[in-house]
């Protein structure tokens, strides 16, 4: 724990962001727009640290024909500021495609196009981020018995450096989740690495892929591998009878509305559980109905022609994998009969989702000051600020890891613009500003 020392006048940021994915890019934009509107004395100083060498968001999943499952109007800014120069429409205008997109009559852009929009947005605020910088720890800075600042230790190619903040916003995203007992390897992939890994197969003639999972990514992987390797058999393994369609009907989509966050936050725990049970099929382990239809038509056509390459092992699970240098053997077990099927494949792709990153894992001693609920989960206020003991005067905000308090939009794009606006309002309402002589970060090569 840091104690105040004579002459300790280290520059203080009003906000330090951990991670620079879409959520914290949106946060940086909200701060940039706020600072542009206000005078110097109202400026909120902030800096973000991202361990990746450049901006990237699920690059391994940018299949060329995959589309977004959220309207382009739910971009980084529009629901907060429809006139923003950081909107998806402004991006289209800058790329010379605005009229073409309108004529396309589609609310859902290609995922690769939306990623380009995110990169374009991140580049416009790149003075606020240091890439290739990994936050490795947070230490409380104590003055008169209270935690007045948080010292953030950052590792880069230049070594370790410490940056001081009055507030943190944590946006470290999700961690790829593998089936129990299965580890990633040269021939066992998580779908987040699909496009990077598939390049290693160039010049080879794979004969079989096994794709595990029942969600959108799994179905997209099956379709992509089927068309990319016309001589290979694609075996889809999932515990259901078939892919379940995503419920994107107008009424069900209200679960993603900004007002739904208020309702979910105020609801009793029993109601929260019921809401997640009711509406989990808007997002979890579901597939666009058009893609389901396309895969079924392909499977049926191959049966008619006697050229079956697309196989579905339903009501089954991946029981084990055994890797060798040249192949991988997948054991698929029927959930009905217990019968096991052995599949020798070139690659097993696990499109088995993600798990939330523990938002307080980096906080060290500060984590002991974070309050927990009866189930051991971190308590989060409506403004996305972790509830802490009274002696911690700094705000620690979460972008993700709040599904238990704020609902299904916790880590999704749907509410991102509104969420960062609420975090900014909270910062301003709390009146948290660094002292005038400490408000600006010094020129420091470790901070850029």
Short mmCIF file of C-alpha atoms in Angstrom, two decimals, residues 66-274:
data_model
loop_
_atom_site.label_atom_id
_atom_site.label_comp_id
_atom_site.label_asym_id
_atom_site.label_seq_id
_atom_site.Cartn_x
_atom_site.Cartn_y
_atom_site.Cartn_z
CA UNK A 66 -20.70 -12.78 -41.21
CA UNK A 67 -23.04 -9.96 -40.25
CA UNK A 68 -23.64 -8.10 -37.03
CA UNK A 69 -26.56 -9.19 -34.88
CA UNK A 70 -27.17 -5.66 -33.65
CA UNK A 71 -28.43 -2.64 -35.58
CA UNK A 72 -25.82 -0.17 -36.83
CA UNK A 73 -27.75 2.49 -34.87
CA UNK A 74 -26.44 0.83 -31.71
CA UNK A 75 -22.93 1.99 -32.51
CA UNK A 76 -20.52 3.64 -30.08
CA UNK A 77 -22.36 6.94 -29.84
CA UNK A 78 -25.76 7.28 -31.52
CA UNK A 79 -28.05 6.39 -28.59
CA UNK A 80 -26.13 8.90 -26.46
CA UNK A 81 -25.45 11.58 -29.06
CA UNK A 82 -27.19 11.13 -32.44
CA UNK A 83 -25.25 14.08 -33.91
CA UNK A 84 -21.81 12.69 -33.04
CA UNK A 85 -19.04 12.75 -35.63
CA UNK A 86 -18.10 9.27 -34.37
CA UNK A 87 -21.29 7.57 -35.59
CA UNK A 88 -21.43 4.64 -37.99
CA UNK A 89 -23.11 6.93 -40.51
CA UNK A 90 -20.24 9.42 -40.23
CA UNK A 91 -17.87 6.51 -40.79
CA UNK A 92 -19.77 5.47 -43.93
CA UNK A 93 -19.62 9.03 -45.21
CA UNK A 94 -15.85 9.13 -44.67
CA UNK A 95 -15.48 5.85 -46.56
CA UNK A 96 -17.67 7.00 -49.47
CA UNK A 97 -20.29 4.29 -48.89
CA UNK A 98 -23.18 6.14 -47.25
CA UNK A 99 -25.49 6.09 -50.30
CA UNK A 100 -24.54 2.50 -51.11
CA UNK A 101 -25.36 1.43 -47.55
CA UNK A 102 -28.74 3.17 -47.67
CA UNK A 103 -29.57 1.43 -50.94
CA UNK A 104 -28.60 -1.87 -49.32
CA UNK A 105 -31.69 -1.55 -47.06
CA UNK A 106 -30.08 -3.42 -44.20
CA UNK A 107 -29.74 -2.58 -40.52
CA UNK A 108 -27.00 -5.14 -39.96
CA UNK A 109 -23.60 -4.44 -41.53
CA UNK A 110 -20.94 -7.03 -42.21
CA UNK A 111 -18.93 -7.79 -39.10
CA UNK A 112 -15.71 -6.96 -40.94
CA UNK A 113 -17.17 -3.57 -41.86
CA UNK A 114 -18.22 -2.86 -38.27
CA UNK A 115 -14.74 -3.78 -37.13
CA UNK A 116 -13.35 -1.26 -39.61
CA UNK A 117 -15.72 1.31 -38.06
CA UNK A 118 -14.39 0.47 -34.59
CA UNK A 119 -10.80 0.83 -35.81
CA UNK A 120 -11.69 4.14 -37.45
CA UNK A 121 -13.22 5.37 -34.20
CA UNK A 122 -10.30 4.18 -32.07
CA UNK A 123 -7.85 5.96 -34.38
CA UNK A 124 -9.66 9.27 -33.83
CA UNK A 125 -8.92 9.09 -30.09
CA UNK A 126 -5.55 7.36 -30.21
CA UNK A 127 -3.93 10.19 -28.25
CA UNK A 128 -5.76 8.78 -25.23
CA UNK A 129 -4.45 5.20 -25.44
CA UNK A 130 -1.16 3.36 -25.07
CA UNK A 131 -1.10 0.08 -26.99
CA UNK A 132 1.31 -2.66 -26.01
CA UNK A 133 0.87 -1.68 -22.36
CA UNK A 134 -0.44 -4.27 -19.91
CA UNK A 135 -1.86 -3.28 -16.53
CA UNK A 136 -0.36 -5.72 -14.02
CA UNK A 137 -1.53 -4.29 -10.71
CA UNK A 138 -3.33 -1.57 -8.79
CA UNK A 139 -2.17 -0.21 -5.43
CA UNK A 140 -4.10 2.11 -3.09
CA UNK A 141 -2.45 5.45 -2.30
CA UNK A 142 -3.36 6.41 1.26
CA UNK A 143 -3.53 9.88 2.75
CA UNK A 144 -4.80 10.44 6.30
CA UNK A 145 -6.17 6.90 6.46
CA UNK A 146 -8.23 7.17 3.26
CA UNK A 147 -7.50 5.88 -0.23
CA UNK A 148 -7.21 9.08 -2.23
CA UNK A 149 -5.65 7.74 -5.44
CA UNK A 150 -5.07 4.45 -7.18
CA UNK A 151 -1.58 3.73 -8.49
CA UNK A 152 -1.74 1.65 -11.67
CA UNK A 153 1.35 -0.38 -12.56
CA UNK A 154 1.77 -0.84 -16.31
CA UNK A 155 4.22 -3.12 -18.12
CA UNK A 156 5.48 -2.36 -21.63
CA UNK A 157 8.59 -2.95 -23.71
CA UNK A 158 10.21 -0.14 -21.76
CA UNK A 159 9.66 -1.83 -18.41
CA UNK A 160 7.28 -0.96 -15.56
CA UNK A 161 5.74 2.43 -14.92
CA UNK A 162 3.22 3.67 -12.37
CA UNK A 163 0.36 6.01 -13.25
CA UNK A 164 -1.92 7.62 -10.70
CA UNK A 165 -5.69 8.04 -11.00
CA UNK A 166 -8.71 9.16 -9.07
CA UNK A 167 -10.94 6.72 -10.97
CA UNK A 168 -10.64 3.50 -12.95
CA UNK A 169 -12.84 2.09 -15.67
CA UNK A 170 -12.24 -1.60 -16.29
CA UNK A 171 -13.10 -2.95 -19.73
CA UNK A 172 -11.04 -6.12 -20.06
CA UNK A 173 -13.62 -8.09 -22.04
CA UNK A 174 -14.24 -11.83 -21.98
CA UNK A 175 -12.02 -14.89 -21.87
CA UNK A 176 -12.45 -17.77 -24.38
CA UNK A 177 -14.14 -20.75 -22.72
CA UNK A 178 -13.20 -24.33 -23.60
CA UNK A 179 -15.16 -27.50 -22.79
CA UNK A 180 -14.29 -29.04 -19.44
CA UNK A 181 -11.08 -31.05 -19.63
CA UNK A 182 -10.18 -29.78 -23.12
CA UNK A 183 -7.12 -27.59 -23.67
CA UNK A 184 -6.21 -25.51 -26.68
CA UNK A 185 -3.41 -26.74 -28.90
CA UNK A 186 -2.13 -26.83 -32.45
CA UNK A 187 -5.13 -28.90 -33.55
CA UNK A 188 -7.66 -27.90 -30.90
CA UNK A 189 -8.77 -24.31 -31.39
CA UNK A 190 -11.18 -21.89 -29.84
CA UNK A 191 -13.23 -20.18 -32.53
CA UNK A 192 -11.80 -16.80 -31.50
CA UNK A 193 -8.59 -17.96 -33.23
CA UNK A 194 -10.27 -19.44 -36.30
CA UNK A 195 -9.05 -17.15 -39.07
CA UNK A 196 -5.52 -16.87 -37.68
CA UNK A 197 -5.24 -20.62 -37.24
CA UNK A 198 -6.85 -21.61 -40.51
CA UNK A 199 -4.02 -19.91 -42.39
CA UNK A 200 -1.70 -22.66 -41.11
CA UNK A 201 -3.69 -25.16 -43.20
CA UNK A 202 -2.86 -23.50 -46.50
CA UNK A 203 -1.29 -26.00 -48.87
CA UNK A 204 -2.71 -28.98 -46.99
CA UNK A 205 -5.80 -31.07 -47.69
CA UNK A 206 -7.68 -31.54 -44.41
CA UNK A 207 -10.22 -34.34 -44.49
CA UNK A 208 -12.34 -33.60 -41.42
CA UNK A 209 -13.16 -30.80 -39.00
CA UNK A 210 -15.15 -31.16 -35.80
CA UNK A 211 -17.00 -28.01 -34.64
CA UNK A 212 -18.36 -28.03 -31.09
CA UNK A 213 -21.09 -25.62 -30.05
CA UNK A 214 -24.68 -24.57 -30.72
CA UNK A 215 -24.48 -20.79 -31.03
CA UNK A 216 -24.08 -18.28 -33.83
CA UNK A 217 -20.29 -18.58 -33.95
CA UNK A 218 -20.46 -22.37 -34.14
CA UNK A 219 -22.91 -22.26 -37.05
CA UNK A 220 -20.81 -19.62 -38.83
CA UNK A 221 -17.70 -21.76 -38.37
CA UNK A 222 -19.45 -24.80 -39.82
CA UNK A 223 -20.59 -22.83 -42.88
CA UNK A 224 -17.19 -21.20 -43.36
CA UNK A 225 -15.17 -24.42 -43.10
CA UNK A 226 -17.64 -26.23 -45.37
CA UNK A 227 -17.17 -23.79 -48.22
CA UNK A 228 -13.46 -23.15 -47.60
CA UNK A 229 -12.44 -26.82 -47.70
CA UNK A 230 -14.60 -28.48 -50.37
CA UNK A 231 -12.99 -31.89 -49.86
CA UNK A 232 -13.37 -31.98 -46.09
CA UNK A 233 -16.14 -33.40 -43.93
CA UNK A 234 -17.53 -30.99 -41.32
CA UNK A 235 -18.98 -32.60 -38.17
CA UNK A 236 -21.07 -30.32 -35.94
CA UNK A 237 -21.45 -31.49 -32.34
CA UNK A 238 -24.02 -30.02 -29.96
CA UNK A 239 -26.25 -31.14 -27.11
CA UNK A 240 -29.54 -30.01 -28.71
CA UNK A 241 -31.57 -31.58 -31.49
CA UNK A 242 -30.64 -28.67 -33.72
CA UNK A 243 -29.64 -25.04 -33.73
CA UNK A 244 -32.16 -22.84 -31.90
CA UNK A 245 -33.22 -19.61 -33.63
CA UNK A 246 -32.39 -16.29 -32.04
CA UNK A 247 -35.42 -14.37 -30.83
CA UNK A 248 -34.90 -10.94 -32.39
CA UNK A 249 -38.59 -10.02 -32.45
CA UNK A 250 -39.48 -6.45 -31.63
CA UNK A 251 -40.96 -7.07 -28.18
CA UNK A 252 -38.21 -9.46 -27.07
CA UNK A 253 -35.58 -6.92 -28.13
CA UNK A 254 -36.83 -4.62 -25.41
CA UNK A 255 -34.57 -6.55 -23.06
CA UNK A 256 -31.72 -4.57 -24.67
CA UNK A 257 -33.38 -1.16 -24.16
CA UNK A 258 -31.64 1.35 -21.87
CA UNK A 259 -34.77 1.48 -19.69
CA UNK A 260 -34.56 -2.28 -19.22
CA UNK A 261 -31.34 -1.76 -17.27
CA UNK A 262 -33.20 0.34 -14.70
CA UNK A 263 -35.92 -2.28 -14.39
CA UNK A 264 -33.47 -5.16 -14.10
CA UNK A 265 -31.32 -3.36 -11.54
CA UNK A 266 -34.34 -2.65 -9.32
CA UNK A 267 -35.87 -6.13 -9.64
CA UNK A 268 -35.68 -8.75 -6.87
CA UNK A 269 -33.20 -11.57 -7.43
CA UNK A 270 -35.98 -14.03 -8.23
CA UNK A 271 -37.27 -11.76 -10.99
CA UNK A 272 -33.77 -11.24 -12.38
CA UNK A 273 -33.34 -14.99 -12.70
CA UNK A 274 -36.68 -15.34 -14.44
#
